[in-house]
Amino acid sequence: MLNYLKSFISLASTLSFSKTAENLRTSQPCISRQIRLLEEKLSYQLFLRSKHKVFLTEKGKEFRDKIAPLFSELSGILNEQVSSKSEISGTISIGSLAEVGQFYVMHKAVEFAKNYPSVTLRMEYLKQAEILDRIKSGAITFGIITELPKGENIRSYKLMRECVVLVKRRELKLPAVPKFVSYRDADPLLNAFMKRFKKKLGFSSFEEKIVVNSHKSMIDCLLTNDYCAVMPYHSVSHLVENDTLSYETGVCLESDIYLAHYHNPRMDNRDKSFRSFLITEAKKQPYVTD
């Protein structure tokens, strides 16, 4: 039955029999058989299957939300019994917002793994809602998020405070109606920044001229055009330090960054060690700005 539940939790996350079989190192027919037998035991359907897609039923979603934390806790108990308490090994799975993941969390995770050769890292860059869904389904252990979930059985720890700034080429003089490169249409970060600081900066209005969901591409636009952007400072700090870009001082939109995981009183030593390491390292750099 444990194997059936393990297959269910993985399939509920991937919604792909082939990916689940690959993750669990088994065959697709084996996964299909286990899901079918589990559905027979429960007397209701967990998944809807079409030719190319798999969907959770409403009953399946309810079952996932109930069973994922219990399965996680049970896995922790079994790991405690099977593994040596002094040995740190296995896979650490992390889902992170892209920029803070690329510029901070991934570096720290690799640093941790160097100290524990038996540890394997798996990092995914996801949207906030996807991170929370994967934590709840058990697909990932840790999430790096900027908004605390409400009414969820999820533990969170404040890692650091991020500073979002207005950046441009150093020689560019800001006009009354600046043109912006943004990360998405009607970018909420840009709109929040301008709502708070437009008057202070002396702007009468502003225009979104280019939308691209890559901070690297946004920076490329800034380097060769008369555009501005609103970005986390850590994304451009290296270019500010070598005088390629500049940012407007005295205007900083702050946001907190959190480490989150499903509440598990029997979390294994590997995950406890990583959590402690990341929190300790973050205290050395509590404010991501200049």
Short mmCIF file of C-alpha atoms in Angstrom, two decimals:
data_model
loop_
_atom_site.label_atom_id
_atom_site.label_comp_id
_atom_site.label_asym_id
_atom_site.label_seq_id
_atom_site.Cartn_x
_atom_site.Cartn_y
_atom_site.Cartn_z
CA MET A 1 0.00 0.00 0.00
CA LEU A 2 2.91 2.39 0.69
CA ASN A 3 4.06 1.95 -2.90
CA TYR A 4 0.55 2.76 -4.12
CA LEU A 5 0.54 5.97 -2.09
CA LYS A 6 4.02 6.90 -3.27
CA SER A 7 2.91 6.44 -6.88
CA PHE A 8 -0.26 8.46 -6.24
CA ILE A 9 1.62 11.40 -4.67
CA SER A 10 4.14 11.47 -7.51
CA LEU A 11 1.44 11.24 -10.22
CA ALA A 12 -0.61 13.95 -8.47
CA SER A 13 2.42 16.21 -8.85
CA THR A 14 3.61 15.33 -12.37
CA LEU A 15 0.20 14.48 -13.93
CA SER A 16 2.24 12.25 -16.22
CA PHE A 17 2.51 8.46 -16.05
CA SER A 18 5.80 8.53 -17.97
CA LYS A 19 7.42 11.12 -15.69
CA THR A 20 6.16 9.33 -12.57
CA ALA A 21 7.55 6.04 -13.82
CA GLU A 22 10.88 7.73 -14.54
CA ASN A 23 10.97 9.42 -11.11
CA LEU A 24 10.18 6.16 -9.31
CA ARG A 25 12.38 4.08 -11.62
CA THR A 26 9.65 1.70 -12.66
CA SER A 27 7.37 1.12 -15.66
CA GLN A 28 4.23 2.98 -16.73
CA PRO A 29 2.09 -0.21 -16.57
CA CYS A 30 3.24 -0.71 -12.97
CA ILE A 31 2.17 2.85 -12.07
CA SER A 32 -1.18 2.40 -13.86
CA ARG A 33 -1.81 -0.87 -12.01
CA GLN A 34 -1.01 0.64 -8.61
CA ILE A 35 -3.30 3.64 -9.22
CA ARG A 36 -6.10 1.36 -10.41
CA LEU A 37 -5.80 -0.86 -7.33
CA LEU A 38 -5.71 2.18 -5.04
CA GLU A 39 -8.88 3.54 -6.68
CA GLU A 40 -10.54 0.15 -6.18
CA LYS A 41 -9.58 0.19 -2.49
CA LEU A 42 -11.00 3.70 -2.08
CA SER A 43 -14.08 3.01 -4.23
CA TYR A 44 -13.72 6.28 -6.14
CA GLN A 45 -11.75 7.66 -9.05
CA LEU A 46 -8.61 9.69 -8.29
CA PHE A 47 -7.67 10.70 -11.85
CA LEU A 48 -9.36 11.51 -15.13
CA ARG A 49 -7.43 10.16 -18.08
CA SER A 50 -7.57 11.33 -21.68
CA LYS A 51 -5.36 10.32 -24.58
CA HIS A 52 -2.63 12.83 -23.77
CA LYS A 53 -3.47 14.29 -20.36
CA VAL A 54 -4.11 13.28 -16.76
CA PHE A 55 -6.19 15.32 -14.30
CA LEU A 56 -6.97 14.96 -10.61
CA THR A 57 -10.64 14.56 -9.77
CA GLU A 58 -12.08 16.63 -6.94
CA LYS A 59 -11.94 13.49 -4.77
CA GLY A 60 -8.35 13.03 -5.89
CA LYS A 61 -7.43 16.57 -4.82
CA GLU A 62 -9.04 16.03 -1.42
CA PHE A 63 -7.19 12.74 -0.98
CA ARG A 64 -3.87 14.35 -2.01
CA ASP A 65 -4.25 17.18 0.50
CA LYS A 66 -5.03 14.73 3.30
CA ILE A 67 -2.48 12.04 2.51
CA ALA A 68 0.59 14.10 1.48
CA PRO A 69 1.49 15.39 4.99
CA LEU A 70 0.79 11.98 6.54
CA PHE A 71 2.94 10.23 3.96
CA SER A 72 5.71 12.79 4.47
CA GLU A 73 5.64 12.18 8.22
CA LEU A 74 5.63 8.41 7.76
CA SER A 75 8.56 8.64 5.34
CA GLY A 76 10.43 10.65 7.95
CA ILE A 77 9.80 7.97 10.59
CA LEU A 78 11.00 5.21 8.25
CA ASN A 79 14.09 7.21 7.28
CA GLU A 80 14.94 7.65 10.95
CA GLN A 81 14.75 3.90 11.49
CA VAL A 82 16.58 2.85 8.34
CA SER A 83 19.29 5.49 8.07
CA SER A 84 22.12 6.22 10.42
CA LYS A 85 21.34 9.36 12.39
CA SER A 86 24.82 10.72 11.73
CA GLU A 87 24.63 10.24 7.96
CA ILE A 88 23.32 13.07 5.79
CA SER A 89 22.30 11.64 2.41
CA GLY A 90 19.48 11.55 -0.11
CA THR A 91 17.75 14.20 -2.23
CA ILE A 92 16.96 17.77 -1.21
CA SER A 93 14.18 19.10 -3.44
CA ILE A 94 13.67 22.87 -3.64
CA GLY A 95 11.20 25.03 -5.54
CA SER A 96 12.15 28.69 -5.76
CA LEU A 97 11.10 31.93 -7.37
CA ALA A 98 13.50 32.30 -10.26
CA GLU A 99 15.60 35.35 -9.44
CA VAL A 100 16.33 34.77 -5.77
CA GLY A 101 16.90 31.12 -6.61
CA GLN A 102 19.44 31.85 -9.34
CA PHE A 103 21.26 34.64 -7.55
CA TYR A 104 21.26 33.32 -3.98
CA VAL A 105 19.60 30.03 -3.03
CA MET A 106 21.26 27.84 -5.65
CA HIS A 107 24.73 29.02 -4.61
CA LYS A 108 23.98 28.22 -0.97
CA ALA A 109 22.46 24.84 -1.82
CA VAL A 110 25.59 23.86 -3.78
CA GLU A 111 27.73 25.03 -0.87
CA PHE A 112 25.73 22.76 1.46
CA ALA A 113 26.05 19.80 -0.92
CA LYS A 114 29.84 20.18 -1.04
CA ASN A 115 29.91 19.44 2.68
CA TYR A 116 27.74 16.34 2.25
CA PRO A 117 28.86 14.29 -0.79
CA SER A 118 25.97 11.83 -0.37
CA VAL A 119 23.38 14.58 -0.87
CA THR A 120 21.72 15.15 -4.25
CA LEU A 121 20.12 18.52 -5.11
CA ARG A 122 17.00 19.09 -7.21
CA MET A 123 16.08 22.73 -7.85
CA GLU A 124 13.06 23.98 -9.81
CA TYR A 125 12.26 27.60 -10.65
CA LEU A 126 8.52 28.05 -10.31
CA LYS A 127 5.77 30.57 -9.67
CA GLN A 128 4.63 31.06 -6.08
CA ALA A 129 1.36 29.15 -6.52
CA GLU A 130 3.22 26.24 -8.14
CA ILE A 131 5.70 26.13 -5.26
CA LEU A 132 2.91 25.90 -2.67
CA ASP A 133 1.07 23.23 -4.68
CA ARG A 134 4.23 21.13 -4.92
CA ILE A 135 4.95 21.47 -1.20
CA LYS A 136 1.41 20.31 -0.41
CA SER A 137 1.62 17.38 -2.83
CA GLY A 138 5.02 16.29 -1.48
CA ALA A 139 6.76 16.83 -4.83
CA ILE A 140 9.25 19.21 -3.20
CA THR A 141 10.36 19.62 0.41
CA PHE A 142 11.34 23.29 0.48
CA GLY A 143 9.99 26.41 -1.18
CA ILE A 144 11.42 29.92 -1.47
CA ILE A 145 8.51 32.37 -1.55
CA THR A 146 7.65 36.03 -0.94
CA GLU A 147 4.08 35.70 0.36
CA LEU A 148 3.07 33.69 3.40
CA PRO A 149 0.33 31.09 2.75
CA LYS A 150 -2.86 31.53 4.75
CA GLY A 151 -4.66 28.70 6.50
CA GLU A 152 -2.15 26.08 5.36
CA ASN A 153 -0.23 23.52 7.40
CA ILE A 154 3.02 25.03 6.14
CA ARG A 155 5.90 26.28 8.29
CA SER A 156 7.78 29.37 7.11
CA TYR A 157 10.97 31.15 8.16
CA LYS A 158 11.98 34.65 7.13
CA LEU A 159 15.31 34.44 5.34
CA MET A 160 16.00 38.01 4.26
CA ARG A 161 14.54 41.27 3.03
CA GLU A 162 14.85 42.07 -0.65
CA CYS A 163 15.13 45.58 -2.11
CA VAL A 164 13.51 46.30 -5.48
CA VAL A 165 15.01 49.33 -7.24
CA LEU A 166 14.66 51.39 -10.41
CA VAL A 167 17.67 50.73 -12.67
CA LYS A 168 18.95 52.30 -15.89
CA ARG A 169 22.14 53.06 -17.80
CA ARG A 170 24.31 55.34 -15.68
CA GLU A 171 24.31 58.15 -18.26
CA LEU A 172 20.55 58.09 -18.91
CA LYS A 173 18.63 61.10 -17.58
CA LEU A 174 15.15 60.14 -16.45
CA PRO A 175 12.38 61.85 -18.45
CA ALA A 176 8.98 62.86 -17.07
CA VAL A 177 7.45 59.83 -18.83
CA PRO A 178 10.05 57.04 -18.68
CA LYS A 179 9.86 53.91 -20.81
CA PHE A 180 10.08 50.61 -18.98
CA VAL A 181 11.11 47.05 -19.69
CA SER A 182 8.91 44.80 -17.53
CA TYR A 183 8.83 41.14 -16.61
CA ARG A 184 5.16 40.55 -17.48
CA ASP A 185 2.15 42.41 -18.88
CA ALA A 186 0.73 44.92 -16.41
CA ASP A 187 3.65 43.95 -14.19
CA PRO A 188 2.43 44.01 -10.54
CA LEU A 189 5.94 44.77 -9.25
CA LEU A 190 6.32 47.76 -11.57
CA ASN A 191 2.82 49.00 -10.77
CA ALA A 192 3.41 48.68 -7.00
CA PHE A 193 6.72 50.54 -7.30
CA MET A 194 5.25 53.36 -9.38
CA LYS A 195 2.18 53.69 -7.15
CA ARG A 196 4.49 54.30 -4.21
CA PHE A 197 7.30 56.35 -5.81
CA LYS A 198 6.00 57.96 -9.03
CA LYS A 199 5.35 61.31 -7.38
CA LYS A 200 8.66 61.28 -5.48
CA LEU A 201 10.54 60.56 -8.72
CA GLY A 202 8.76 63.39 -10.53
CA PHE A 203 7.11 61.19 -13.17
CA SER A 204 3.86 62.36 -14.73
CA SER A 205 3.25 58.89 -16.17
CA PHE A 206 5.17 55.87 -17.48
CA GLU A 207 5.05 53.42 -20.40
CA GLU A 208 5.66 49.68 -20.59
CA LYS A 209 7.45 49.31 -23.91
CA ILE A 210 8.97 45.83 -23.71
CA VAL A 211 7.77 42.76 -21.82
CA VAL A 212 10.13 39.79 -21.40
CA ASN A 213 10.13 37.16 -18.64
CA SER A 214 13.89 37.05 -18.20
CA HIS A 215 15.90 39.43 -16.03
CA LYS A 216 18.95 38.78 -18.23
CA SER A 217 17.04 39.94 -21.31
CA MET A 218 15.69 42.93 -19.39
CA ILE A 219 19.27 43.92 -18.52
CA ASP A 220 20.32 43.54 -22.17
CA CYS A 221 17.58 46.02 -23.11
CA LEU A 222 18.78 48.49 -20.48
CA LEU A 223 22.38 48.34 -21.69
CA THR A 224 21.57 49.29 -25.28
CA ASN A 225 18.43 51.46 -25.05
CA ASP A 226 16.96 54.39 -23.14
CA TYR A 227 14.78 52.20 -20.96
CA CYS A 228 14.34 51.75 -17.21
CA ALA A 229 13.36 48.69 -15.22
CA VAL A 230 12.19 47.84 -11.72
CA MET A 231 14.18 44.83 -10.51
CA PRO A 232 15.54 43.16 -7.36
CA TYR A 233 18.88 44.71 -6.50
CA HIS A 234 20.64 41.34 -6.39
CA SER A 235 19.86 40.88 -10.12
CA VAL A 236 21.90 43.94 -11.10
CA SER A 237 24.35 44.45 -8.21
CA HIS A 238 27.36 43.30 -10.26
CA LEU A 239 26.56 45.86 -12.99
CA VAL A 240 25.99 48.64 -10.47
CA GLU A 241 29.32 47.89 -8.80
CA ASN A 242 31.23 48.16 -12.10
CA ASP A 243 29.37 51.39 -13.03
CA THR A 244 27.57 49.90 -16.04
CA LEU A 245 24.11 50.51 -14.52
CA SER A 246 22.88 52.79 -11.79
CA TYR A 247 19.81 52.84 -9.59
CA GLU A 248 17.78 55.63 -8.05
CA THR A 249 18.77 56.03 -4.41
CA GLY A 250 16.19 56.63 -1.73
CA VAL A 251 13.47 54.64 -3.49
CA CYS A 252 13.38 50.98 -2.51
CA LEU A 253 10.36 48.68 -2.50
CA GLU A 254 11.01 46.11 0.21
CA SER A 255 9.72 42.55 0.33
CA ASP A 256 10.51 39.59 2.58
CA ILE A 257 11.75 36.24 1.33
CA TYR A 258 10.73 33.08 3.19
CA LEU A 259 11.79 29.46 3.39
CA ALA A 260 8.70 27.25 3.57
CA HIS A 261 8.00 23.54 4.04
CA TYR A 262 5.13 21.31 5.08
CA HIS A 263 4.89 20.93 8.83
CA ASN A 264 6.51 17.62 9.67
CA PRO A 265 7.45 16.95 13.32
CA ARG A 266 9.58 14.02 12.16
CA MET A 267 11.59 15.77 9.44
CA ASP A 268 14.73 13.75 8.74
CA ASN A 269 18.25 14.90 9.59
CA ARG A 270 19.13 15.81 6.00
CA ASP A 271 16.27 18.28 5.63
CA LYS A 272 16.72 19.64 9.16
CA SER A 273 20.41 20.25 8.44
CA PHE A 274 19.67 22.04 5.18
CA ARG A 275 16.99 24.19 6.79
CA SER A 276 19.35 25.21 9.60
CA PHE A 277 22.16 25.89 7.14
CA LEU A 278 20.07 28.15 4.90
CA ILE A 279 18.61 30.11 7.82
CA THR A 280 22.08 30.59 9.35
CA GLU A 281 23.58 31.72 6.05
CA ALA A 282 20.73 34.15 5.43
CA LYS A 283 21.40 35.84 8.77
CA LYS A 284 24.82 36.82 7.44
CA GLN A 285 23.12 38.74 4.62
CA PRO A 286 19.68 39.72 5.96
CA TYR A 287 19.12 42.57 3.50
CA VAL A 288 19.73 41.97 -0.20
CA THR A 289 20.79 45.41 -1.41
CA ASP A 290 23.90 47.55 -1.59
#
